[in-house]
mmCIF file with all atom_site columns, C-alpha atoms in Angstrom:
data_model
loop_
_atom_site.group_PDB
_atom_site.id
_atom_site.type_symbol
_atom_site.label_atom_id
_atom_site.label_alt_id
_atom_site.label_comp_id
_atom_site.label_asym_id
_atom_site.label_entity_id
_atom_site.label_seq_id
_atom_site.pdbx_PDB_ins_code
_atom_site.Cartn_x
_atom_site.Cartn_y
_atom_site.Cartn_z
_atom_site.occupancy
_atom_site.B_iso_or_equiv
_atom_site.pdbx_formal_charge
_atom_site.auth_seq_id
_atom_site.auth_comp_id
_atom_site.auth_asym_id
_atom_site.auth_atom_id
_atom_site.pdbx_PDB_model_num
ATOM 1   C CA . MET A 1 1   ? -41.730 -100.097 15.706 1.00 0.00 ? 286 MET A CA 1
ATOM 2   C CA . ASN A 1 2   ? -44.796 -99.469  17.813 1.00 0.00 ? 287 ASN A CA 1
ATOM 3   C CA . GLN A 1 3   ? -43.843 -96.027  19.061 1.00 0.00 ? 288 GLN A CA 1
ATOM 4   C CA . GLN A 1 4   ? -43.493 -92.730  17.293 1.00 0.00 ? 289 GLN A CA 1
ATOM 5   C CA . LEU A 1 5   ? -39.882 -91.900  16.567 1.00 0.00 ? 290 LEU A CA 1
ATOM 6   C CA . SER A 1 6   ? -38.400 -88.569  17.613 1.00 0.00 ? 291 SER A CA 1
ATOM 7   C CA . ALA A 1 7   ? -35.746 -86.464  15.913 1.00 0.00 ? 292 ALA A CA 1
ATOM 8   C CA . ASP A 1 8   ? -33.381 -87.682  18.632 1.00 0.00 ? 293 ASP A CA 1
ATOM 9   C CA . ASP A 1 9   ? -34.085 -91.295  17.643 1.00 0.00 ? 294 ASP A CA 1
ATOM 10  C CA . TRP A 1 10  ? -33.122 -90.425  14.076 1.00 0.00 ? 295 TRP A CA 1
ATOM 11  C CA . THR A 1 11  ? -29.953 -88.573  15.034 1.00 0.00 ? 296 THR A CA 1
ATOM 12  C CA . GLY A 1 12  ? -28.973 -91.412  17.338 1.00 0.00 ? 297 GLY A CA 1
ATOM 13  C CA . GLN A 1 13  ? -29.429 -93.892  14.495 1.00 0.00 ? 298 GLN A CA 1
ATOM 14  C CA . GLY A 1 14  ? -27.507 -91.512  12.245 1.00 0.00 ? 299 GLY A CA 1
ATOM 15  C CA . LEU A 1 15  ? -24.556 -91.452  14.646 1.00 0.00 ? 300 LEU A CA 1
ATOM 16  C CA . LYS A 1 16  ? -24.609 -95.241  14.841 1.00 0.00 ? 301 LYS A CA 1
ATOM 17  C CA . ALA A 1 17  ? -24.669 -95.594  11.041 1.00 0.00 ? 302 ALA A CA 1
ATOM 18  C CA . LEU A 1 18  ? -21.954 -92.967  10.674 1.00 0.00 ? 303 LEU A CA 1
ATOM 19  C CA . ALA A 1 19  ? -19.652 -94.767  13.139 1.00 0.00 ? 304 ALA A CA 1
ATOM 20  C CA . GLU A 1 20  ? -20.304 -98.164  11.576 1.00 0.00 ? 305 GLU A CA 1
ATOM 21  C CA . SER A 1 21  ? -20.507 -97.368  7.861  1.00 0.00 ? 306 SER A CA 1
ATOM 22  C CA . GLY A 1 22  ? -19.330 -93.808  7.270  1.00 0.00 ? 307 GLY A CA 1
ATOM 23  C CA . PHE A 1 23  ? -21.085 -90.688  6.071  1.00 0.00 ? 308 PHE A CA 1
ATOM 24  C CA . THR A 1 24  ? -22.485 -92.295  2.914  1.00 0.00 ? 309 THR A CA 1
ATOM 25  C CA . ALA A 1 25  ? -24.860 -94.233  5.193  1.00 0.00 ? 310 ALA A CA 1
ATOM 26  C CA . LEU A 1 26  ? -26.564 -90.996  6.298  1.00 0.00 ? 311 LEU A CA 1
ATOM 27  C CA . LYS A 1 27  ? -29.549 -91.319  3.933  1.00 0.00 ? 312 LYS A CA 1
ATOM 28  C CA . ALA A 1 28  ? -33.242 -91.559  4.753  1.00 0.00 ? 313 ALA A CA 1
ATOM 29  C CA . GLU A 1 29  ? -33.999 -94.895  3.092  1.00 0.00 ? 314 GLU A CA 1
ATOM 30  C CA . PRO A 1 30  ? -31.308 -97.101  4.691  1.00 0.00 ? 315 PRO A CA 1
ATOM 31  C CA . LEU A 1 31  ? -31.787 -95.470  8.076  1.00 0.00 ? 316 LEU A CA 1
ATOM 32  C CA . ALA A 1 32  ? -35.554 -95.971  7.882  1.00 0.00 ? 317 ALA A CA 1
ATOM 33  C CA . LYS A 1 33  ? -35.060 -99.598  6.913  1.00 0.00 ? 318 LYS A CA 1
ATOM 34  C CA . ALA A 1 34  ? -32.674 -100.148 9.836  1.00 0.00 ? 319 ALA A CA 1
ATOM 35  C CA . MET A 1 35  ? -35.244 -98.617  12.202 1.00 0.00 ? 320 MET A CA 1
ATOM 36  C CA . GLY A 1 36  ? -38.165 -100.531 10.725 1.00 0.00 ? 321 GLY A CA 1
ATOM 37  C CA . VAL A 1 37  ? -40.157 -97.477  9.611  1.00 0.00 ? 322 VAL A CA 1
ATOM 38  C CA . SER A 1 38  ? -40.969 -95.595  6.443  1.00 0.00 ? 323 SER A CA 1
ATOM 39  C CA . ARG A 1 39  ? -39.023 -92.626  5.095  1.00 0.00 ? 324 ARG A CA 1
ATOM 40  C CA . GLY A 1 40  ? -42.047 -90.495  5.909  1.00 0.00 ? 325 GLY A CA 1
ATOM 41  C CA . SER A 1 41  ? -41.010 -90.529  9.571  1.00 0.00 ? 326 SER A CA 1
ATOM 42  C CA . PHE A 1 42  ? -37.638 -89.108  8.563  1.00 0.00 ? 327 PHE A CA 1
ATOM 43  C CA . TYR A 1 43  ? -39.197 -86.272  6.616  1.00 0.00 ? 328 TYR A CA 1
ATOM 44  C CA . TRP A 1 44  ? -41.631 -85.563  9.430  1.00 0.00 ? 329 TRP A CA 1
ATOM 45  C CA . HIS A 1 45  ? -38.650 -84.501  11.573 1.00 0.00 ? 330 HIS A CA 1
ATOM 46  C CA . PHE A 1 46  ? -36.224 -83.127  8.969  1.00 0.00 ? 331 PHE A CA 1
ATOM 47  C CA . ALA A 1 47  ? -36.954 -80.848  6.020  1.00 0.00 ? 332 ALA A CA 1
ATOM 48  C CA . ASP A 1 48  ? -34.233 -82.529  3.997  1.00 0.00 ? 333 ASP A CA 1
ATOM 49  C CA . LEU A 1 49  ? -30.989 -84.458  4.238  1.00 0.00 ? 334 LEU A CA 1
ATOM 50  C CA . ALA A 1 50  ? -29.002 -81.286  4.967  1.00 0.00 ? 335 ALA A CA 1
ATOM 51  C CA . ALA A 1 51  ? -31.138 -80.586  8.041  1.00 0.00 ? 336 ALA A CA 1
ATOM 52  C CA . PHE A 1 52  ? -30.599 -84.151  9.227  1.00 0.00 ? 337 PHE A CA 1
ATOM 53  C CA . HIS A 1 53  ? -26.839 -83.886  8.681  1.00 0.00 ? 338 HIS A CA 1
ATOM 54  C CA . ALA A 1 54  ? -26.816 -80.655  10.705 1.00 0.00 ? 339 ALA A CA 1
ATOM 55  C CA . ALA A 1 55  ? -28.649 -82.400  13.537 1.00 0.00 ? 340 ALA A CA 1
ATOM 56  C CA . VAL A 1 56  ? -26.180 -85.317  13.463 1.00 0.00 ? 341 VAL A CA 1
ATOM 57  C CA . LEU A 1 57  ? -23.223 -82.947  13.603 1.00 0.00 ? 342 LEU A CA 1
ATOM 58  C CA . LYS A 1 58  ? -24.817 -80.985  16.433 1.00 0.00 ? 343 LYS A CA 1
ATOM 59  C CA . ARG A 1 59  ? -25.335 -84.173  18.444 1.00 0.00 ? 344 ARG A CA 1
ATOM 60  C CA . TRP A 1 60  ? -21.746 -85.254  17.750 1.00 0.00 ? 345 TRP A CA 1
ATOM 61  C CA . ARG A 1 61  ? -20.475 -81.916  19.108 1.00 0.00 ? 346 ARG A CA 1
ATOM 62  C CA . GLU A 1 62  ? -22.582 -82.428  22.247 1.00 0.00 ? 347 GLU A CA 1
ATOM 63  C CA . ILE A 1 63  ? -21.273 -85.950  22.765 1.00 0.00 ? 348 ILE A CA 1
ATOM 64  C CA . ALA A 1 64  ? -17.666 -85.422  21.734 1.00 0.00 ? 349 ALA A CA 1
ATOM 65  C CA . ALA A 1 65  ? -17.050 -82.177  23.596 1.00 0.00 ? 350 ALA A CA 1
ATOM 66  C CA . GLU A 1 66  ? -19.732 -80.733  25.840 1.00 0.00 ? 351 GLU A CA 1
ATOM 67  C CA . ARG A 1 67  ? -20.725 -83.983  27.593 1.00 0.00 ? 352 ARG A CA 1
ATOM 68  C CA . ILE A 1 68  ? -17.097 -84.931  28.133 1.00 0.00 ? 353 ILE A CA 1
ATOM 69  C CA . ILE A 1 69  ? -16.224 -81.494  29.529 1.00 0.00 ? 354 ILE A CA 1
ATOM 70  C CA . ALA A 1 70  ? -19.261 -81.594  31.836 1.00 0.00 ? 355 ALA A CA 1
ATOM 71  C CA . ASP A 1 71  ? -18.242 -85.057  33.106 1.00 0.00 ? 356 ASP A CA 1
ATOM 72  C CA . VAL A 1 72  ? -14.665 -83.919  33.679 1.00 0.00 ? 357 VAL A CA 1
ATOM 73  C CA . GLU A 1 73  ? -15.830 -80.839  35.576 1.00 0.00 ? 358 GLU A CA 1
ATOM 74  C CA . ALA A 1 74  ? -18.212 -82.964  37.684 1.00 0.00 ? 359 ALA A CA 1
ATOM 75  C CA . ALA A 1 75  ? -15.425 -85.406  38.568 1.00 0.00 ? 360 ALA A CA 1
ATOM 76  C CA . GLY A 1 76  ? -13.443 -82.487  40.004 1.00 0.00 ? 361 GLY A CA 1
ATOM 77  C CA . ASP A 1 77  ? -10.321 -84.482  40.908 1.00 0.00 ? 362 ASP A CA 1
ATOM 78  C CA . GLU A 1 78  ? -7.360  -83.954  38.548 1.00 0.00 ? 363 GLU A CA 1
ATOM 79  C CA . PRO A 1 79  ? -9.397  -82.767  35.543 1.00 0.00 ? 364 PRO A CA 1
ATOM 80  C CA . LEU A 1 80  ? -6.566  -83.052  33.015 1.00 0.00 ? 365 LEU A CA 1
ATOM 81  C CA . LYS A 1 81  ? -5.910  -86.654  33.971 1.00 0.00 ? 366 LYS A CA 1
ATOM 82  C CA . THR A 1 82  ? -9.619  -87.389  33.879 1.00 0.00 ? 367 THR A CA 1
ATOM 83  C CA . LEU A 1 83  ? -9.899  -85.775  30.445 1.00 0.00 ? 368 LEU A CA 1
ATOM 84  C CA . LEU A 1 84  ? -6.994  -87.764  29.064 1.00 0.00 ? 369 LEU A CA 1
ATOM 85  C CA . ARG A 1 85  ? -8.322  -91.071  30.375 1.00 0.00 ? 370 ARG A CA 1
ATOM 86  C CA . ARG A 1 86  ? -11.838 -90.336  29.150 1.00 0.00 ? 371 ARG A CA 1
ATOM 87  C CA . SER A 1 87  ? -10.755 -89.132  25.686 1.00 0.00 ? 372 SER A CA 1
ATOM 88  C CA . PHE A 1 88  ? -8.106  -91.727  24.953 1.00 0.00 ? 373 PHE A CA 1
ATOM 89  C CA . GLY A 1 89  ? -10.174 -94.513  26.516 1.00 0.00 ? 374 GLY A CA 1
ATOM 90  C CA . ALA A 1 90  ? -13.278 -93.852  24.421 1.00 0.00 ? 375 ALA A CA 1
ATOM 91  C CA . ARG A 1 91  ? -14.333 -95.744  21.312 1.00 0.00 ? 376 ARG A CA 1
ATOM 92  C CA . LEU A 1 92  ? -13.171 -93.498  18.543 1.00 0.00 ? 377 LEU A CA 1
ATOM 93  C CA . ASP A 1 93  ? -15.012 -94.907  15.548 1.00 0.00 ? 378 ASP A CA 1
ATOM 94  C CA . LEU A 1 94  ? -17.293 -91.873  15.468 1.00 0.00 ? 379 LEU A CA 1
ATOM 95  C CA . GLU A 1 95  ? -14.341 -89.452  15.698 1.00 0.00 ? 380 GLU A CA 1
ATOM 96  C CA . ARG A 1 96  ? -12.727 -91.103  12.686 1.00 0.00 ? 381 ARG A CA 1
ATOM 97  C CA . ALA A 1 97  ? -15.987 -91.184  10.740 1.00 0.00 ? 382 ALA A CA 1
ATOM 98  C CA . VAL A 1 98  ? -16.755 -87.485  11.280 1.00 0.00 ? 383 VAL A CA 1
ATOM 99  C CA . ARG A 1 99  ? -13.237 -86.450  10.342 1.00 0.00 ? 384 ARG A CA 1
ATOM 100 C CA . ASN A 1 100 ? -13.474 -88.558  7.195  1.00 0.00 ? 385 ASN A CA 1
ATOM 101 C CA . TRP A 1 101 ? -16.820 -86.931  6.374  1.00 0.00 ? 386 TRP A CA 1
ATOM 102 C CA . ALA A 1 102 ? -15.198 -83.488  6.867  1.00 0.00 ? 387 ALA A CA 1
ATOM 103 C CA . ALA A 1 103 ? -12.802 -84.231  4.010  1.00 0.00 ? 388 ALA A CA 1
ATOM 104 C CA . PHE A 1 104 ? -15.826 -84.271  1.669  1.00 0.00 ? 389 PHE A CA 1
ATOM 105 C CA . ASP A 1 105 ? -18.375 -81.904  3.217  1.00 0.00 ? 390 ASP A CA 1
ATOM 106 C CA . ALA A 1 106 ? -18.103 -78.254  4.188  1.00 0.00 ? 391 ALA A CA 1
ATOM 107 C CA . SER A 1 107 ? -20.649 -78.495  7.022  1.00 0.00 ? 392 SER A CA 1
ATOM 108 C CA . ALA A 1 108 ? -18.836 -81.437  8.581  1.00 0.00 ? 393 ALA A CA 1
ATOM 109 C CA . GLN A 1 109 ? -15.566 -79.595  8.156  1.00 0.00 ? 394 GLN A CA 1
ATOM 110 C CA . ALA A 1 110 ? -16.973 -76.562  9.989  1.00 0.00 ? 395 ALA A CA 1
ATOM 111 C CA . ALA A 1 111 ? -18.228 -78.812  12.808 1.00 0.00 ? 396 ALA A CA 1
ATOM 112 C CA . VAL A 1 112 ? -14.785 -80.414  13.134 1.00 0.00 ? 397 VAL A CA 1
ATOM 113 C CA . ARG A 1 113 ? -13.091 -76.993  13.234 1.00 0.00 ? 398 ARG A CA 1
ATOM 114 C CA . ALA A 1 114 ? -15.523 -75.822  15.911 1.00 0.00 ? 399 ALA A CA 1
ATOM 115 C CA . ILE A 1 115 ? -15.017 -78.902  18.086 1.00 0.00 ? 400 ILE A CA 1
ATOM 116 C CA . ASP A 1 116 ? -11.246 -78.715  17.638 1.00 0.00 ? 401 ASP A CA 1
ATOM 117 C CA . ARG A 1 117 ? -11.309 -75.114  18.851 1.00 0.00 ? 402 ARG A CA 1
ATOM 118 C CA . ARG A 1 118 ? -13.565 -75.997  21.813 1.00 0.00 ? 403 ARG A CA 1
ATOM 119 C CA . ARG A 1 119 ? -11.376 -78.879  22.861 1.00 0.00 ? 404 ARG A CA 1
ATOM 120 C CA . LEU A 1 120 ? -8.135  -76.924  22.464 1.00 0.00 ? 405 LEU A CA 1
ATOM 121 C CA . ASP A 1 121 ? -9.515  -74.025  24.487 1.00 0.00 ? 406 ASP A CA 1
ATOM 122 C CA . TYR A 1 122 ? -10.577 -76.378  27.273 1.00 0.00 ? 407 TYR A CA 1
ATOM 123 C CA . ILE A 1 123 ? -7.232  -78.194  27.400 1.00 0.00 ? 408 ILE A CA 1
ATOM 124 C CA . GLU A 1 124 ? -5.443  -74.878  27.462 1.00 0.00 ? 409 GLU A CA 1
ATOM 125 C CA . GLU A 1 125 ? -7.666  -73.702  30.327 1.00 0.00 ? 410 GLU A CA 1
ATOM 126 C CA . LEU A 1 126 ? -6.836  -76.856  32.305 1.00 0.00 ? 411 LEU A CA 1
ATOM 127 C CA . LEU A 1 127 ? -3.117  -76.342  31.754 1.00 0.00 ? 412 LEU A CA 1
ATOM 128 C CA . ARG A 1 128 ? -3.337  -72.701  32.852 1.00 0.00 ? 413 ARG A CA 1
ATOM 129 C CA . LYS A 1 129 ? -5.120  -73.825  36.016 1.00 0.00 ? 414 LYS A CA 1
ATOM 130 C CA . ARG A 1 130 ? -2.113  -76.094  36.663 1.00 0.00 ? 415 ARG A CA 1
ATOM 131 C CA . GLY A 1 131 ? 0.038   -72.961  36.716 1.00 0.00 ? 416 GLY A CA 1
ATOM 132 C CA . LEU A 1 132 ? 1.451   -72.886  33.205 1.00 0.00 ? 417 LEU A CA 1
ATOM 133 C CA . ALA A 1 133 ? 2.036   -69.536  31.523 1.00 0.00 ? 418 ALA A CA 1
ATOM 134 C CA . PRO A 1 134 ? -0.499  -68.753  28.780 1.00 0.00 ? 419 PRO A CA 1
ATOM 135 C CA . ALA A 1 135 ? 1.938   -69.275  25.878 1.00 0.00 ? 420 ALA A CA 1
ATOM 136 C CA . THR A 1 136 ? 3.219   -72.559  27.343 1.00 0.00 ? 421 THR A CA 1
ATOM 137 C CA . ALA A 1 137 ? -0.317  -73.751  28.048 1.00 0.00 ? 422 ALA A CA 1
ATOM 138 C CA . GLN A 1 138 ? -1.325  -72.938  24.479 1.00 0.00 ? 423 GLN A CA 1
ATOM 139 C CA . ALA A 1 139 ? 1.656   -74.807  22.994 1.00 0.00 ? 424 ALA A CA 1
ATOM 140 C CA . ARG A 1 140 ? 1.208   -77.853  25.228 1.00 0.00 ? 425 ARG A CA 1
ATOM 141 C CA . ALA A 1 141 ? -2.533  -77.928  24.622 1.00 0.00 ? 426 ALA A CA 1
ATOM 142 C CA . GLN A 1 142 ? -1.852  -78.103  20.894 1.00 0.00 ? 427 GLN A CA 1
ATOM 143 C CA . ILE A 1 143 ? 0.708   -80.890  21.391 1.00 0.00 ? 428 ILE A CA 1
ATOM 144 C CA . LEU A 1 144 ? -1.737  -82.850  23.580 1.00 0.00 ? 429 LEU A CA 1
ATOM 145 C CA . TYR A 1 145 ? -4.492  -82.408  21.036 1.00 0.00 ? 430 TYR A CA 1
ATOM 146 C CA . TRP A 1 146 ? -2.282  -83.513  18.135 1.00 0.00 ? 431 TRP A CA 1
ATOM 147 C CA . THR A 1 147 ? -1.358  -86.566  20.206 1.00 0.00 ? 432 THR A CA 1
ATOM 148 C CA . PHE A 1 148 ? -5.041  -87.360  20.739 1.00 0.00 ? 433 PHE A CA 1
ATOM 149 C CA . LEU A 1 149 ? -5.824  -86.930  17.025 1.00 0.00 ? 434 LEU A CA 1
ATOM 150 C CA . GLY A 1 150 ? -2.929  -89.174  16.047 1.00 0.00 ? 435 GLY A CA 1
ATOM 151 C CA . PHE A 1 151 ? -4.141  -91.789  18.494 1.00 0.00 ? 436 PHE A CA 1
ATOM 152 C CA . ALA A 1 152 ? -7.780  -91.441  17.378 1.00 0.00 ? 437 ALA A CA 1
ATOM 153 C CA . LEU A 1 153 ? -6.956  -91.749  13.695 1.00 0.00 ? 438 LEU A CA 1
ATOM 154 C CA . SER A 1 154 ? -4.399  -94.537  14.031 1.00 0.00 ? 439 SER A CA 1
ATOM 155 C CA . GLY A 1 155 ? -6.990  -97.079  15.053 1.00 0.00 ? 440 GLY A CA 1
ATOM 156 C CA . PRO A 1 156 ? -5.003  -99.926  16.597 1.00 0.00 ? 441 PRO A CA 1
ATOM 157 C CA . SER A 1 157 ? -6.011  -100.631 20.148 1.00 0.00 ? 442 SER A CA 1
ATOM 158 C CA . ILE A 1 158 ? -3.660  -101.178 23.063 1.00 0.00 ? 443 ILE A CA 1
ATOM 159 C CA . THR A 1 159 ? -4.200  -102.798 26.417 1.00 0.00 ? 444 THR A CA 1
ATOM 160 C CA . ALA A 1 160 ? -5.785  -100.745 29.169 1.00 0.00 ? 445 ALA A CA 1
ATOM 161 C CA . ALA A 1 161 ? -2.673  -101.087 31.320 1.00 0.00 ? 446 ALA A CA 1
ATOM 162 C CA . ARG A 1 162 ? -0.394  -99.846  28.554 1.00 0.00 ? 447 ARG A CA 1
ATOM 163 C CA . LEU A 1 163 ? -2.740  -96.966  27.803 1.00 0.00 ? 448 LEU A CA 1
ATOM 164 C CA . ARG A 1 164 ? -2.751  -95.882  31.485 1.00 0.00 ? 449 ARG A CA 1
ATOM 165 C CA . THR A 1 165 ? 1.064   -95.982  31.530 1.00 0.00 ? 450 THR A CA 1
ATOM 166 C CA . MET A 1 166 ? 1.253   -93.907  28.344 1.00 0.00 ? 451 MET A CA 1
ATOM 167 C CA . LEU A 1 167 ? -1.289  -91.356  29.581 1.00 0.00 ? 452 LEU A CA 1
ATOM 168 C CA . ASP A 1 168 ? 0.540   -90.986  32.882 1.00 0.00 ? 453 ASP A CA 1
ATOM 169 C CA . GLU A 1 169 ? 3.743   -90.309  30.943 1.00 0.00 ? 454 GLU A CA 1
ATOM 170 C CA . LEU A 1 170 ? 1.958   -87.868  28.646 1.00 0.00 ? 455 LEU A CA 1
ATOM 171 C CA . LEU A 1 171 ? 0.535   -86.002  31.658 1.00 0.00 ? 456 LEU A CA 1
ATOM 172 C CA . ALA A 1 172 ? 3.981   -85.843  33.236 1.00 0.00 ? 457 ALA A CA 1
ATOM 173 C CA . MET A 1 173 ? 5.447   -84.475  30.012 1.00 0.00 ? 458 MET A CA 1
ATOM 174 C CA . VAL A 1 174 ? 2.946   -81.635  29.636 1.00 0.00 ? 459 VAL A CA 1
ATOM 175 C CA . SER A 1 175 ? 2.954   -80.803  33.328 1.00 0.00 ? 460 SER A CA 1
ATOM 176 C CA . ALA A 1 176 ? 6.744   -80.536  33.676 1.00 0.00 ? 461 ALA A CA 1
#
């Protein structure tokens, strides 16, 4: 590479490696090789592997929650429907990889718990805005989230048309 790499370049490559190969790929040497640089560049930006892992998890939280929520809010029209289509329509390799990592690593587990809480709170807020009582919104938010997790972890893809039909039905179920 002709240009100086940034910490963002490294975390981006880390997310790519994580999604493609799992958390065991999050090491300086294979990442440096994939990027065509020396390990020295890695250690210029990160004190150690733990600091890099923390940066990767932080970026995942930004991508998997905050960016999606911002996009849904910007869309304005039917936010719950937009959220469902965006979440269920996304490539979920990274979601599966981070959750697998969390089974073996306390920091990843804490990141997953934090993002789960953030997502649940947001779904609950959207349901309350649709007029549901707080307890009902909380219960339905949990059911929606469990549905998403089941979908994300199951892996098999379905056609876009079938997914839209299923999401419309899911939206009708939680809005009734």
